[in-house]
CSV table of N, CA and C in Angstrom, one decimal:
chain,number,residue,atom,x,y,z
Z,1,MET,N,119.0,1.9,232.3
Z,1,MET,CA,119.3,3.4,231.6
Z,1,MET,C,120.0,4.0,233.0
Z,2,THR,N,121.2,4.1,233.1
Z,2,THR,CA,122.3,4.4,234.1
Z,2,THR,C,121.7,6.1,234.7
Z,3,ALA,N,121.3,6.4,235.8
Z,3,ALA,CA,122.0,7.7,236.5
Z,3,ALA,C,121.7,8.8,235.3
Z,4,ARG,N,122.8,8.4,235.3
Z,4,ARG,CA,124.5,9.8,234.7
Z,4,ARG,C,122.7,9.9,233.1
Z,5,HIS,N,123.2,8.6,232.2
Z,5,HIS,CA,121.8,9.2,231.2
Z,5,HIS,C,120.5,9.7,231.6
Z,6,LEU,N,120.1,8.7,232.2
Z,6,LEU,CA,118.1,9.8,233.0
Z,6,LEU,C,119.2,11.0,232.2
Z,7,ARG,N,119.6,11.3,233.6
Z,7,ARG,CA,120.1,13.2,234.3
Z,7,ARG,C,120.1,13.2,232.7
Z,8,GLY,N,121.2,13.6,232.2
Z,8,GLY,CA,121.1,14.0,230.4
Z,8,GLY,C,119.9,14.3,229.7
Z,9,ALA,N,118.8,12.6,229.5
Z,9,ALA,CA,118.3,13.0,228.8
Z,9,ALA,C,116.9,14.1,229.7
Z,10,LEU,N,117.0,14.5,231.0
Z,10,LEU,CA,116.2,15.1,231.7
Z,10,LEU,C,116.9,16.7,231.0
Z,11,LEU,N,117.9,16.2,231.7
Z,11,LEU,CA,118.0,18.5,231.2
Z,11,LEU,C,118.0,18.3,229.6
Z,12,LEU,N,118.4,17.7,229.1
Z,12,LEU,CA,117.5,18.3,227.5
Z,12,LEU,C,116.3,18.8,227.3
Z,13,ALA,N,115.6,17.4,227.5
Z,13,ALA,CA,114.0,17.8,227.6
Z,13,ALA,C,113.7,19.2,228.9
Z,14,ALA,N,113.9,19.3,229.1
Z,14,ALA,CA,114.0,20.6,229.8
Z,14,ALA,C,114.4,22.6,228.5
Z,15,ALA,N,115.7,21.7,228.3
Z,15,ALA,CA,116.3,23.2,227.8
Z,15,ALA,C,115.7,22.9,226.5
Z,16,VAL,N,115.0,22.3,225.6
Z,16,VAL,CA,114.4,22.7,224.0
Z,16,VAL,C,113.4,23.3,224.9
Z,17,PRO,N,112.8,23.8,224.9
Z,17,PRO,CA,111.5,24.3,225.4
Z,17,PRO,C,112.0,25.7,225.6
Z,18,LEU,N,112.9,26.1,226.6
Z,18,LEU,CA,114.1,26.8,227.4
Z,18,LEU,C,114.2,27.6,225.7
Z,19,ALA,N,115.1,26.5,225.0
Z,19,ALA,CA,115.0,27.2,223.7
Z,19,ALA,C,114.5,27.3,222.4
Z,20,ALA,N,113.4,27.1,222.9
Z,20,ALA,CA,112.7,27.5,221.6
Z,20,ALA,C,111.3,28.6,222.2
Z,21,ALA,N,111.0,28.6,223.6
Z,21,ALA,CA,111.2,30.3,224.1
Z,21,ALA,C,111.6,31.0,223.8
Z,22,THR,N,113.0,30.9,224.0
Z,22,THR,CA,114.0,31.9,224.0
Z,22,THR,C,114.1,32.4,222.4
Z,23,ALA,N,114.2,31.3,221.5
Z,23,ALA,CA,114.1,31.8,220.0
Z,23,ALA,C,113.0,32.1,219.8
Z,24,ALA,N,111.8,32.3,220.1
Z,24,ALA,CA,110.7,33.2,219.5
Z,24,ALA,C,110.7,34.7,219.5
Z,25,ALA,N,111.1,34.8,221.2
Z,25,ALA,CA,111.6,36.5,222.1
Z,25,ALA,C,112.5,36.4,221.2
Z,26,ALA,N,113.6,35.7,220.3
Z,26,ALA,CA,114.4,36.7,219.6
Z,26,ALA,C,114.1,37.7,218.1
Z,27,LEU,N,113.2,36.7,217.8
Z,27,LEU,CA,112.0,36.3,217.0
Z,27,LEU,C,111.2,37.7,216.6
Z,28,ARG,N,110.3,38.1,217.8
Z,28,ARG,CA,109.7,39.1,218.0
Z,28,ARG,C,110.6,40.3,218.1
Z,29,ALA,N,111.7,39.9,219.4
Z,29,ALA,CA,112.1,41.7,219.0
Z,29,ALA,C,113.0,42.4,218.1
Z,30,GLY,N,113.3,41.3,216.6
Z,30,GLY,CA,113.5,42.0,215.6
Z,30,GLY,C,112.7,41.7,214.5
Z,31,HIS,N,111.7,42.2,214.6
Z,31,HIS,CA,110.1,41.8,213.7
Z,31,HIS,C,110.1,40.4,212.6
Z,32,LEU,N,110.0,39.4,212.9
Z,32,LEU,CA,110.5,38.9,212.7
Z,32,LEU,C,109.5,37.6,212.2
Z,33,LYS,N,108.9,36.2,211.1
Z,33,LYS,CA,108.1,35.7,211.5
Z,33,LYS,C,108.3,34.6,211.0
Z,34,VAL,N,108.2,33.3,212.1
Z,34,VAL,CA,108.7,32.5,211.7
Z,34,VAL,C,107.6,31.2,211.4
Z,35,TYR,N,107.8,30.3,210.2
Z,35,TYR,CA,106.4,29.5,210.6
Z,35,TYR,C,106.7,28.5,209.6
Z,36,ALA,N,106.7,27.0,210.0
Z,36,ALA,CA,107.9,25.3,210.2
Z,36,ALA,C,106.4,24.7,210.0
Z,37,ASP,N,107.0,23.0,208.8
Z,37,ASP,CA,106.5,22.2,208.7
Z,37,ASP,C,107.3,21.4,208.5
Z,38,ARG,N,106.6,20.0,208.3
Z,38,ARG,CA,107.6,19.4,208.1
Z,38,ARG,C,108.4,19.5,207.3
Z,39,HIS,N,107.7,19.7,205.5
Z,39,HIS,CA,108.6,19.8,204.5
Z,39,HIS,C,109.4,21.5,204.4
Z,40,ARG,N,109.9,22.7,205.6
Z,40,ARG,CA,110.1,23.5,205.3
Z,40,ARG,C,110.3,24.6,206.3
Z,41,ILE,N,111.4,25.1,206.9
Z,41,ILE,CA,111.0,26.4,207.9
Z,41,ILE,C,111.3,28.2,206.7
Z,42,GLU,N,110.6,28.3,207.6
Z,42,GLU,CA,110.9,29.9,206.7
Z,42,GLU,C,110.7,30.9,207.7
Z,43,ILE,N,111.5,32.0,207.7
Z,43,ILE,CA,112.2,32.6,208.5
Z,43,ILE,C,111.4,34.3,207.6
Z,44,THR,N,111.2,35.0,208.5
Z,44,THR,CA,110.4,35.8,207.2
Z,44,THR,C,110.3,37.5,207.5
Z,45,ALA,N,110.1,38.8,207.2
Z,45,ALA,CA,110.5,39.5,208.5
Z,45,ALA,C,108.9,40.9,208.2
Z,46,ARG,N,108.4,40.9,209.6
Z,46,ARG,CA,107.6,42.1,209.5
Z,46,ARG,C,107.5,44.0,210.0
Z,47,PRO,N,106.2,44.4,209.4
Z,47,PRO,CA,106.4,45.2,210.0
Z,47,PRO,C,106.7,46.4,210.8
Z,48,ARG,N,107.2,47.0,210.9
Z,48,ARG,CA,107.8,47.4,212.7
Z,48,ARG,C,106.6,48.3,213.6
Z,49,PRO,N,106.1,47.8,213.8
Z,49,PRO,CA,105.0,48.9,214.5
Z,49,PRO,C,105.3,50.3,215.1
Z,50,GLY,N,106.2,51.2,215.3
Z,50,GLY,CA,106.9,51.8,215.2
Z,50,GLY,C,107.4,52.8,214.0
Z,51,CYS,N,107.2,51.7,213.3
Z,51,CYS,CA,107.9,52.5,212.2
Z,51,CYS,C,106.6,53.8,211.4
Z,52,PRO,N,107.9,55.3,211.0
Z,52,PRO,CA,107.2,55.9,211.6
Z,52,PRO,C,106.2,56.8,209.6
Z,53,ARG,N,106.5,55.7,208.8
Z,53,ARG,CA,106.4,56.1,207.6
Z,53,ARG,C,104.7,55.5,207.3
Z,54,CYS,N,105.1,53.5,207.3
Z,54,CYS,CA,104.2,53.1,207.4
Z,54,CYS,C,102.7,52.9,208.7
Z,55,HIS,N,103.1,53.6,210.2
Z,55,HIS,CA,103.1,52.7,210.8
Z,55,HIS,C,102.8,52.2,211.5
Z,56,GLY,N,103.0,51.0,210.6
Z,56,GLY,CA,103.4,49.7,211.3
Z,56,GLY,C,101.9,48.6,210.4
Z,57,GLU,N,101.3,49.6,210.0
Z,57,GLU,CA,100.9,48.7,208.6
Z,57,GLU,C,101.6,48.2,207.8
Z,58,GLY,N,102.5,48.0,207.1
Z,58,GLY,CA,103.3,47.1,206.2
Z,58,GLY,C,103.8,48.2,204.6
Z,59,GLY,N,102.7,49.6,204.7
Z,59,GLY,CA,103.0,50.5,203.1
Z,59,GLY,C,101.3,51.1,203.5
Z,60,TRP,N,101.4,51.5,202.7
Z,60,TRP,CA,100.1,52.2,201.6
Z,60,TRP,C,99.9,52.5,200.8
Z,61,TRP,N,98.9,53.0,201.0
Z,61,TRP,CA,98.2,52.2,198.9
Z,61,TRP,C,98.1,53.8,197.8
Z,62,THR,N,98.7,53.8,196.8
Z,62,THR,CA,99.1,55.0,196.2
Z,62,THR,C,97.5,55.0,194.8
Z,63,GLY,N,97.2,56.3,194.4
Z,63,GLY,CA,96.6,57.4,194.3
Z,63,GLY,C,95.3,56.3,192.8
Z,64,GLY,N,94.5,56.7,192.2
Z,64,GLY,CA,95.1,56.3,191.3
Z,64,GLY,C,93.5,55.3,191.7
Z,65,ALA,N,92.8,54.9,189.9
Z,65,ALA,CA,91.9,54.4,189.3
Z,65,ALA,C,91.7,53.4,190.0
Z,66,PHE,N,92.9,52.2,189.5
Z,66,PHE,CA,92.8,51.4,190.1
Z,66,PHE,C,94.5,50.9,191.1
Z,67,PRO,N,94.3,51.4,192.7
Z,67,PRO,CA,95.2,51.5,194.0
Z,67,PRO,C,96.2,50.0,193.4
Z,68,GLU,N,97.3,50.4,194.0
Z,68,GLU,CA,98.2,49.4,194.2
Z,68,GLU,C,98.8,50.2,195.6
Z,69,MET,N,99.2,48.6,196.9
Z,69,MET,CA,99.6,48.7,197.9
Z,69,MET,C,101.2,48.8,197.1
Z,70,GLU,N,101.8,49.8,197.6
Z,70,GLU,CA,103.7,50.6,197.3
Z,70,GLU,C,103.9,49.7,199.8
Z,71,ALA,N,104.7,49.0,199.4
Z,71,ALA,CA,105.3,47.9,201.0
Z,71,ALA,C,106.6,49.7,201.2
Z,72,CYS,N,106.5,49.1,202.5
Z,72,CYS,CA,107.6,50.2,203.0
Z,72,CYS,C,108.7,49.1,203.0
Z,73,GLY,N,109.6,50.0,203.4
Z,73,GLY,CA,110.9,49.6,203.0
Z,73,GLY,C,111.6,48.9,204.7
Z,74,CYS,N,110.9,49.0,205.7
Z,74,CYS,CA,110.9,48.3,207.3
Z,74,CYS,C,111.1,47.3,207.7
Z,75,TRP,N,110.5,46.3,206.2
Z,75,TRP,CA,110.2,45.5,206.1
Z,75,TRP,C,110.7,44.8,204.0
Z,76,SER,N,110.2,45.3,203.7
Z,76,SER,CA,110.3,44.4,202.3
Z,76,SER,C,111.4,44.3,202.1
Z,77,ASP,N,112.7,45.8,202.7
Z,77,ASP,CA,113.5,45.3,202.1
Z,77,ASP,C,114.8,43.9,202.4
Z,78,ARG,N,113.9,43.5,203.5
Z,78,ARG,CA,115.2,42.7,204.7
Z,78,ARG,C,114.8,41.7,203.7
Z,79,ARG,N,116.2,40.1,203.9
Z,79,ARG,CA,116.4,38.4,202.9
Z,79,ARG,C,115.1,37.8,204.3
Z,80,GLU,N,114.9,36.9,203.1
Z,80,GLU,CA,113.7,35.3,203.5
Z,80,GLU,C,114.9,34.9,204.1
Z,81,LEU,N,114.3,33.5,204.9
Z,81,LEU,CA,114.9,32.3,204.8
Z,81,LEU,C,114.6,31.7,205.2
Z,82,ARG,N,114.4,30.8,203.5
Z,82,ARG,CA,113.6,29.0,203.8
Z,82,ARG,C,114.6,28.0,203.9
Z,83,ILE,N,114.4,26.4,204.9
Z,83,ILE,CA,115.3,25.8,204.9
Z,83,ILE,C,114.3,24.9,204.6
Z,84,ARG,N,114.4,23.9,203.1
Z,84,ARG,CA,114.4,22.3,202.7
Z,84,ARG,C,114.5,21.8,203.5
Z,85,LEU,N,113.4,20.9,204.1
Z,85,LEU,CA,114.0,20.0,205.6
Z,85,LEU,C,114.0,19.1,204.8
Z,86,LEU,N,112.2,18.3,203.8
Z,86,LEU,CA,111.9,17.0,204.1
Z,86,LEU,C,111.3,17.5,201.5
Z,87,PRO,N,111.5,16.4,201.7
Z,87,PRO,CA,110.7,16.7,200.7
Z,87,PRO,C,109.2,16.5,199.9
Z,88,ILE,N,108.8,17.7,199.3
Z,88,ILE,CA,106.8,17.8,199.2
Z,88,ILE,C,107.3,16.2,198.6
Z,89,PRO,N,106.1,15.4,198.7
Z,89,PRO,CA,106.1,14.4,197.7
Z,89,PRO,C,105.0,14.2,196.5
Z,90,ALA,N,105.2,13.4,195.6
Z,90,ALA,CA,104.9,13.8,194.4
Z,90,ALA,C,103.6,13.6,193.9
Z,91,TRP,N,102.6,14.1,193.0
Z,91,TRP,CA,101.6,13.7,192.8
Z,91,TRP,C,101.1,12.4,191.4
Z,92,ASN,N,101.1,10.9,192.8
Z,92,ASN,CA,101.0,10.4,191.5
Z,92,ASN,C,99.5,10.4,190.9
Z,93,GLU,N,98.1,11.3,191.1
Z,93,GLU,CA,96.9,11.1,190.6
Z,93,GLU,C,97.3,12.0,190.3
Z,94,PRO,N,95.9,13.2,189.6
Z,94,PRO,CA,95.6,14.6,189.8
Z,94,PRO,C,94.5,14.1,191.4
Z,95,PRO,N,95.1,15.9,191.7
Z,95,PRO,CA,93.8,15.7,193.0
Z,95,PRO,C,91.9,16.2,193.4
Z,96,PHE,N,91.8,15.5,191.7
Z,96,PHE,CA,90.4,16.0,191.7
Z,96,PHE,C,89.9,14.7,191.2
């Protein structure tokens, strides 16, 4: 490996963690949650901590005999992004 290739590899090795940290900070500022594994990457919305309606809880309980949670619009009206990476392998046998 030449010095030029080594320098490029070292710059790339230093740039990847910096890009990941920058992306994580931007996602936190935008109130987004990231989940990644070898099969998919998911970016979903989180409730805003300063929301005047839900106060960061994500919703509120409606009254009645069987209360249900009503989602606040600060996060429920936002889109989700799912990127499929590797297909999930099919089961050859039942898992029992």
